[in-house]
């Protein structure tokens, strides 16, 4: 009995391997001979099903499409930029800001549906952290003049004709906690120059990594020849979107107060925050003694808020009107591409099947005015 079971098992395994195992519809027996009729009842067997198409195996072994290869390469390059930016956030947020911006530009060639979840969100959060870090700076504490210590003078009075004894000691400044600096808002012009310097430093890092410039973006060297004009313009548009006058901040230094946000007190009688008053209820006002009181306009500070900037030291950028974005190119409407002129002249030519050197038969070429940036450089 055991031999019979083993024999049947071998037969079933052999038939399964051959892909010819069929069941007779008349007697219900399994046929493994591969004939047209059942060996038991001589009934006609069902047709042998065709072998399964090797689609799955071929799909595993075939090379990925060019679009999939480009998407994988773009995601990997953007990932490297994000890792480099995270390493620079604590030391040089201006460099990290430029690296995050370049990663965001590289992701423009990928269909958003093909990106891993929260990929774009992580890049945007990094950009926001860097902007916040650049807006805040350390300023010398006005209470201790940046020393972090304050001198405390004690005077002990003595009776009689003895002179009072004076001694002084130093203590940690209560305003800054002994650090010597306090957090303050960075000047707009200083922030703009810092952002421009960060872009330069980030460009040097990416150039050393083998990237080449594509407008304001840095892309792998092979992409310069592989990308279609629309794909290249998508990268250049993201990298060149910021206003060049304000570096994307949307603000510029107030000229009325030179960025300080304060102006001298407008009260003509104010002298360093104090006003001299003479009592008017005396019979001899010429000889009455004057008294000093705080200026009611500046409250004793000697300065008032600047009216044009409302004390902030910055106003909206005159070029972008506070948007922080560059004006779109009028020739291409901000798309960065236009219809290929070379293809229009080759439409009825005999060599119409040859590859167009400008658009690579895509029908679109980089805008001749903005070179694919989608904005007008001034």
Short mmCIF file of C-alpha atoms in Angstrom, two decimals:
data_model
loop_
_atom_site.label_atom_id
_atom_site.label_comp_id
_atom_site.label_asym_id
_atom_site.label_seq_id
_atom_site.Cartn_x
_atom_site.Cartn_y
_atom_site.Cartn_z
CA UNK A 1 0.00 0.00 0.00
CA UNK A 2 2.83 2.35 0.83
CA UNK A 3 4.44 1.63 -2.53
CA UNK A 4 1.20 2.49 -4.29
CA UNK A 5 0.93 5.82 -2.50
CA UNK A 6 4.52 6.68 -3.38
CA UNK A 7 3.94 5.73 -7.00
CA UNK A 8 0.80 7.88 -7.27
CA UNK A 9 2.61 10.79 -5.68
CA UNK A 10 5.41 10.56 -8.23
CA UNK A 11 2.93 10.40 -11.09
CA UNK A 12 1.05 13.44 -9.86
CA UNK A 13 4.29 15.38 -9.38
CA UNK A 14 5.48 14.46 -12.87
CA UNK A 15 2.16 15.46 -14.42
CA UNK A 16 2.12 18.75 -12.53
CA UNK A 17 5.61 19.55 -13.70
CA UNK A 18 4.63 18.87 -17.30
CA UNK A 19 1.53 21.03 -16.90
CA UNK A 20 -0.72 18.29 -18.47
CA UNK A 21 -2.74 17.08 -15.45
CA UNK A 22 -6.42 16.85 -16.53
CA UNK A 23 -9.61 15.40 -14.98
CA UNK A 24 -12.06 13.38 -17.09
CA UNK A 25 -15.52 14.94 -17.12
CA UNK A 26 -17.21 11.53 -17.51
CA UNK A 27 -15.63 9.29 -14.88
CA UNK A 28 -13.80 11.89 -12.77
CA UNK A 29 -10.45 10.16 -13.03
CA UNK A 30 -7.20 12.08 -13.48
CA UNK A 31 -5.36 11.59 -16.73
CA UNK A 32 -1.62 12.09 -16.96
CA UNK A 33 -0.86 10.35 -20.25
CA UNK A 34 -1.40 13.42 -22.31
CA UNK A 35 -3.76 11.82 -24.88
CA UNK A 36 -7.07 13.04 -26.28
CA UNK A 37 -9.24 10.31 -24.63
CA UNK A 38 -9.51 9.03 -21.07
CA UNK A 39 -7.68 5.72 -20.56
CA UNK A 40 -10.44 4.42 -18.25
CA UNK A 41 -13.72 5.26 -20.03
CA UNK A 42 -12.46 6.40 -23.43
CA UNK A 43 -14.32 9.71 -23.09
CA UNK A 44 -12.90 12.80 -24.75
CA UNK A 45 -10.72 14.84 -22.40
CA UNK A 46 -10.74 18.64 -22.25
CA UNK A 47 -8.16 20.46 -24.30
CA UNK A 48 -4.76 21.05 -22.76
CA UNK A 49 -4.60 24.65 -21.53
CA UNK A 50 -1.85 26.76 -23.06
CA UNK A 51 1.26 27.21 -20.95
CA UNK A 52 1.19 30.32 -18.77
CA UNK A 53 2.70 33.37 -20.36
CA UNK A 54 6.13 34.16 -18.93
CA UNK A 55 5.06 37.75 -18.24
CA UNK A 56 5.88 37.70 -14.54
CA UNK A 57 9.31 36.22 -15.03
CA UNK A 58 10.04 38.57 -17.89
CA UNK A 59 8.89 41.53 -15.83
CA UNK A 60 11.32 40.60 -13.11
CA UNK A 61 14.24 40.28 -15.48
CA UNK A 62 13.56 43.09 -17.92
CA UNK A 63 15.16 46.52 -17.59
CA UNK A 64 13.07 49.35 -16.08
CA UNK A 65 11.63 52.03 -18.35
CA UNK A 66 13.52 55.31 -18.83
CA UNK A 67 10.85 57.15 -16.82
CA UNK A 68 11.25 54.75 -13.89
CA UNK A 69 15.03 55.06 -14.06
CA UNK A 70 14.81 58.87 -14.07
CA UNK A 71 12.39 58.87 -11.13
CA UNK A 72 14.63 56.59 -9.09
CA UNK A 73 17.70 58.68 -9.89
CA UNK A 74 15.96 61.96 -9.06
CA UNK A 75 14.71 60.64 -5.74
CA UNK A 76 18.20 59.38 -4.83
CA UNK A 77 19.85 62.70 -5.71
CA UNK A 78 17.21 64.62 -3.74
CA UNK A 79 17.73 62.28 -0.79
CA UNK A 80 21.45 63.05 -0.81
CA UNK A 81 20.72 66.79 -0.84
CA UNK A 82 18.33 66.43 2.12
CA UNK A 83 20.90 64.46 4.11
CA UNK A 84 23.54 67.12 3.43
CA UNK A 85 21.08 69.86 4.42
CA UNK A 86 20.26 68.19 7.73
CA UNK A 87 23.95 68.08 8.52
CA UNK A 88 24.25 71.83 7.92
CA UNK A 89 21.08 73.01 9.72
CA UNK A 90 22.65 73.58 13.13
CA UNK A 91 25.88 75.15 11.85
CA UNK A 92 24.95 76.97 8.65
CA UNK A 93 21.19 77.24 8.13
CA UNK A 94 21.75 79.40 5.06
CA UNK A 95 23.57 76.53 3.31
CA UNK A 96 20.92 74.05 4.44
CA UNK A 97 18.24 76.33 2.98
CA UNK A 98 19.92 76.22 -0.44
CA UNK A 99 20.33 72.43 -0.30
CA UNK A 100 16.69 71.91 0.61
CA UNK A 101 15.73 74.20 -2.27
CA UNK A 102 17.83 72.18 -4.71
CA UNK A 103 16.24 68.93 -3.51
CA UNK A 104 12.80 70.45 -4.06
CA UNK A 105 13.79 71.39 -7.61
CA UNK A 106 15.06 67.88 -8.41
CA UNK A 107 11.77 66.34 -7.29
CA UNK A 108 9.95 68.41 -9.93
CA UNK A 109 10.81 65.84 -12.64
CA UNK A 110 8.99 63.05 -10.76
CA UNK A 111 5.27 62.46 -10.89
CA UNK A 112 4.01 63.21 -7.34
CA UNK A 113 2.06 59.94 -7.34
CA UNK A 114 5.33 58.00 -7.69
CA UNK A 115 6.97 59.63 -4.66
CA UNK A 116 7.03 57.94 -1.24
CA UNK A 117 4.53 59.38 1.23
CA UNK A 118 5.48 62.66 2.94
CA UNK A 119 8.55 63.18 0.73
CA UNK A 120 7.60 66.70 -0.28
CA UNK A 121 6.40 67.51 3.22
CA UNK A 122 9.78 66.68 4.76
CA UNK A 123 11.53 69.02 2.30
CA UNK A 124 9.08 71.85 3.02
CA UNK A 125 9.50 71.41 6.77
CA UNK A 126 13.27 71.66 6.35
CA UNK A 127 12.88 74.88 4.36
CA UNK A 128 10.65 76.33 7.08
CA UNK A 129 13.11 75.46 9.86
CA UNK A 130 15.96 77.16 8.00
CA UNK A 131 13.92 80.31 7.34
CA UNK A 132 13.01 80.57 11.02
CA UNK A 133 16.66 80.11 12.02
CA UNK A 134 17.78 82.84 9.61
CA UNK A 135 15.16 85.30 10.88
CA UNK A 136 16.49 85.14 14.46
CA UNK A 137 19.94 86.30 15.52
CA UNK A 138 21.83 86.94 18.72
CA UNK A 139 22.25 90.56 19.80
CA UNK A 140 24.41 92.06 22.53
CA UNK A 141 22.44 92.45 25.73
CA UNK A 142 21.76 96.17 26.30
CA UNK A 143 21.73 95.74 30.08
CA UNK A 144 25.27 94.35 30.41
CA UNK A 145 26.70 95.51 27.05
CA UNK A 146 27.35 91.90 26.07
CA UNK A 147 29.55 90.99 29.05
CA UNK A 148 27.00 88.79 30.77
CA UNK A 149 27.88 90.35 34.15
CA UNK A 150 26.57 93.43 35.94
CA UNK A 151 28.36 95.47 38.57
CA UNK A 152 26.43 95.88 41.80
CA UNK A 153 27.65 98.71 44.09
CA UNK A 154 27.01 98.59 47.83
CA UNK A 155 27.53 101.67 50.00
CA UNK A 156 27.60 101.38 53.77
CA UNK A 157 26.86 104.55 55.68
CA UNK A 158 28.83 105.30 58.82
CA UNK A 159 27.86 107.56 61.68
CA UNK A 160 29.66 110.74 62.66
CA UNK A 161 32.38 112.10 60.48
CA UNK A 162 33.45 108.72 59.12
CA UNK A 163 33.28 108.32 55.38
CA UNK A 164 30.90 105.82 53.81
CA UNK A 165 32.52 102.62 52.62
CA UNK A 166 31.78 101.48 49.09
CA UNK A 167 32.30 98.03 47.63
CA UNK A 168 31.26 96.53 44.33
CA UNK A 169 30.71 93.00 43.12
CA UNK A 170 29.62 91.39 39.88
CA UNK A 171 26.65 89.14 39.32
CA UNK A 172 25.12 87.38 36.34
CA UNK A 173 22.97 89.66 34.27
CA UNK A 174 19.31 89.01 34.97
CA UNK A 175 18.25 90.15 31.51
CA UNK A 176 20.31 87.70 29.44
CA UNK A 177 20.99 85.09 32.13
CA UNK A 178 24.75 85.62 31.90
CA UNK A 179 24.95 84.75 28.20
CA UNK A 180 25.70 88.29 27.07
CA UNK A 181 23.32 87.97 24.12
CA UNK A 182 19.58 88.03 23.63
CA UNK A 183 17.46 86.79 20.74
CA UNK A 184 16.41 89.41 18.25
CA UNK A 185 15.15 89.76 14.72
CA UNK A 186 17.85 89.73 12.07
CA UNK A 187 18.11 92.74 9.82
CA UNK A 188 16.47 92.12 6.44
CA UNK A 189 19.53 93.16 4.45
CA UNK A 190 21.78 90.94 6.56
CA UNK A 191 19.40 88.01 6.05
CA UNK A 192 19.36 88.59 2.28
CA UNK A 193 23.14 88.63 2.06
CA UNK A 194 23.32 85.51 4.21
CA UNK A 195 20.92 83.64 1.91
CA UNK A 196 22.97 84.61 -1.15
CA UNK A 197 26.15 83.47 0.57
CA UNK A 198 24.47 80.17 1.48
CA UNK A 199 23.54 79.58 -2.15
CA UNK A 200 27.14 80.13 -3.17
CA UNK A 201 28.48 77.73 -0.54
CA UNK A 202 25.87 75.09 -1.41
CA UNK A 203 26.78 75.44 -5.08
CA UNK A 204 30.42 74.73 -4.28
CA UNK A 205 29.44 71.61 -2.32
CA UNK A 206 27.22 70.28 -5.11
CA UNK A 207 29.80 71.12 -7.76
CA UNK A 208 32.39 69.14 -5.82
CA UNK A 209 29.91 66.24 -5.78
CA UNK A 210 29.86 66.17 -9.60
CA UNK A 211 26.78 68.28 -10.29
CA UNK A 212 26.49 70.80 -13.11
CA UNK A 213 24.54 74.05 -13.12
CA UNK A 214 21.14 74.23 -14.78
CA UNK A 215 20.17 77.82 -14.17
CA UNK A 216 20.07 78.19 -10.38
CA UNK A 217 19.76 74.42 -9.83
CA UNK A 218 22.47 71.77 -9.67
CA UNK A 219 21.72 68.52 -11.51
CA UNK A 220 23.69 65.35 -12.32
CA UNK A 221 25.93 65.75 -15.33
CA UNK A 222 24.11 63.09 -17.38
CA UNK A 223 20.79 64.90 -17.04
CA UNK A 224 22.00 67.78 -19.18
CA UNK A 225 21.76 65.48 -22.22
CA UNK A 226 19.03 63.08 -21.07
CA UNK A 227 16.28 65.42 -19.89
CA UNK A 228 13.63 66.70 -22.25
CA UNK A 229 13.16 70.49 -22.43
CA UNK A 230 9.98 70.34 -20.33
CA UNK A 231 11.69 68.30 -17.62
CA UNK A 232 14.69 70.61 -17.54
CA UNK A 233 12.43 73.66 -17.42
CA UNK A 234 10.50 72.17 -14.48
CA UNK A 235 13.73 72.03 -12.46
CA UNK A 236 14.89 75.49 -13.49
CA UNK A 237 11.51 77.09 -12.70
CA UNK A 238 11.54 75.86 -9.10
CA UNK A 239 15.14 76.97 -8.53
CA UNK A 240 14.63 80.45 -10.03
CA UNK A 241 11.22 81.23 -8.51
CA UNK A 242 12.51 83.55 -5.76
CA UNK A 243 12.70 87.30 -6.32
CA UNK A 244 16.30 88.28 -7.00
CA UNK A 245 16.00 91.65 -5.27
CA UNK A 246 14.97 90.27 -1.86
CA UNK A 247 16.17 86.64 -2.22
CA UNK A 248 12.63 85.40 -1.66
CA UNK A 249 12.14 87.16 1.69
CA UNK A 250 9.57 89.61 0.32
CA UNK A 251 10.96 92.47 2.42
CA UNK A 252 13.60 95.15 2.05
CA UNK A 253 15.26 97.50 4.52
CA UNK A 254 13.29 100.63 5.38
CA UNK A 255 15.12 103.66 4.00
CA UNK A 256 13.46 106.11 6.39
CA UNK A 257 15.00 104.56 9.52
CA UNK A 258 17.88 102.60 7.92
CA UNK A 259 16.38 99.36 9.20
CA UNK A 260 16.36 100.29 12.89
CA UNK A 261 12.61 100.78 13.15
CA UNK A 262 13.14 103.86 15.35
CA UNK A 263 13.48 107.57 14.66
CA UNK A 264 14.33 110.51 16.94
CA UNK A 265 11.47 111.83 19.00
CA UNK A 266 9.30 114.28 17.11
CA UNK A 267 8.79 116.51 20.16
CA UNK A 268 11.01 119.56 19.70
CA UNK A 269 11.29 120.12 23.45
CA UNK A 270 12.46 116.55 24.08
CA UNK A 271 16.07 116.19 25.16
CA UNK A 272 17.08 112.53 25.49
CA UNK A 273 13.56 111.64 26.56
CA UNK A 274 13.13 114.50 29.04
CA UNK A 275 11.21 117.76 28.80
CA UNK A 276 11.82 120.81 31.01
CA UNK A 277 8.66 122.39 32.40
CA UNK A 278 8.18 125.57 34.43
CA UNK A 279 5.23 125.97 36.77
CA UNK A 280 2.69 128.47 35.46
CA UNK A 281 1.01 129.32 38.78
CA UNK A 282 3.75 131.56 40.12
CA UNK A 283 3.92 135.34 40.28
CA UNK A 284 7.46 135.39 38.94
CA UNK A 285 7.67 132.80 36.10
CA UNK A 286 11.02 134.20 34.96
CA UNK A 287 12.69 133.13 38.17
CA UNK A 288 10.72 129.92 38.69
CA UNK A 289 12.72 126.72 38.79
CA UNK A 290 12.25 124.32 35.86
CA UNK A 291 11.58 120.65 36.45
CA UNK A 292 12.37 117.71 34.21
CA UNK A 293 9.60 115.27 33.28
CA UNK A 294 9.40 112.36 30.85
CA UNK A 295 8.49 113.27 27.32
CA UNK A 296 4.84 112.34 26.72
CA UNK A 297 5.59 111.48 23.08
CA UNK A 298 8.47 109.00 23.46
CA UNK A 299 7.83 108.06 27.11
CA UNK A 300 11.40 108.89 28.05
CA UNK A 301 13.12 106.76 25.41
CA UNK A 302 14.13 109.60 23.10
CA UNK A 303 12.89 107.74 20.02
CA UNK A 304 9.59 106.76 18.41
CA UNK A 305 8.55 104.06 15.97
CA UNK A 306 9.21 104.74 12.31
CA UNK A 307 5.92 105.43 10.55
CA UNK A 308 6.67 103.92 7.08
CA UNK A 309 7.70 100.52 8.52
CA UNK A 310 5.68 100.77 11.77
CA UNK A 311 8.75 100.06 13.83
CA UNK A 312 9.69 96.81 12.06
CA UNK A 313 12.66 98.17 10.13
CA UNK A 314 11.51 96.59 6.87
CA UNK A 315 8.92 97.26 4.20
CA UNK A 316 7.54 95.20 1.32
CA UNK A 317 9.99 94.59 -1.52
CA UNK A 318 9.45 97.17 -4.25
CA UNK A 319 10.06 94.66 -7.05
CA UNK A 320 7.90 91.70 -5.96
CA UNK A 321 5.43 93.73 -3.83
CA UNK A 322 6.07 91.46 -0.85
CA UNK A 323 5.29 88.18 -2.64
CA UNK A 324 8.91 87.01 -2.68
CA UNK A 325 8.46 85.63 -6.21
CA UNK A 326 10.02 86.80 -9.45
CA UNK A 327 7.85 88.14 -12.25
CA UNK A 328 6.94 85.46 -14.84
CA UNK A 329 8.42 85.59 -18.32
CA UNK A 330 6.00 87.19 -20.78
CA UNK A 331 7.29 85.19 -23.73
CA UNK A 332 6.49 81.74 -22.32
CA UNK A 333 4.00 82.74 -19.64
CA UNK A 334 6.22 81.37 -16.90
CA UNK A 335 6.30 77.83 -18.35
CA UNK A 336 9.95 77.99 -19.38
CA UNK A 337 9.26 76.32 -22.74
CA UNK A 338 7.85 77.41 -26.07
CA UNK A 339 6.94 75.67 -29.31
CA UNK A 340 10.01 74.49 -31.18
CA UNK A 341 10.75 76.78 -34.10
CA UNK A 342 13.14 74.33 -35.73
CA UNK A 343 10.43 71.68 -35.99
CA UNK A 344 8.02 74.14 -37.58
CA UNK A 345 10.49 74.80 -40.40
CA UNK A 346 11.25 71.05 -40.77
CA UNK A 347 7.62 69.96 -40.98
CA UNK A 348 7.56 69.57 -44.75
CA UNK A 349 11.24 68.72 -45.15
CA UNK A 350 12.42 65.40 -46.51
CA UNK A 351 14.39 64.54 -43.35
CA UNK A 352 11.37 64.98 -41.06
CA UNK A 353 12.18 61.70 -39.30
CA UNK A 354 15.56 62.90 -38.03
CA UNK A 355 16.01 63.95 -34.41
CA UNK A 356 15.49 67.66 -33.78
CA UNK A 357 18.57 69.08 -32.05
CA UNK A 358 16.56 71.59 -29.99
CA UNK A 359 13.47 69.72 -28.82
CA UNK A 360 14.48 66.09 -29.48
CA UNK A 361 11.18 65.63 -31.32
CA UNK A 362 9.15 66.61 -28.26
CA UNK A 363 7.78 69.74 -29.94
CA UNK A 364 8.96 72.05 -27.13
CA UNK A 365 12.20 73.90 -26.58
CA UNK A 366 13.53 76.09 -23.78
CA UNK A 367 12.27 79.65 -23.94
CA UNK A 368 14.87 81.78 -25.70
CA UNK A 369 14.23 84.72 -23.39
CA UNK A 370 14.30 83.13 -19.92
CA UNK A 371 16.29 79.98 -20.91
CA UNK A 372 13.80 77.76 -19.08
CA UNK A 373 13.69 79.65 -15.77
CA UNK A 374 10.17 80.90 -16.39
CA UNK A 375 11.06 84.30 -14.91
CA UNK A 376 12.65 87.46 -16.26
CA UNK A 377 16.13 88.21 -14.94
CA UNK A 378 16.73 91.89 -14.24
#
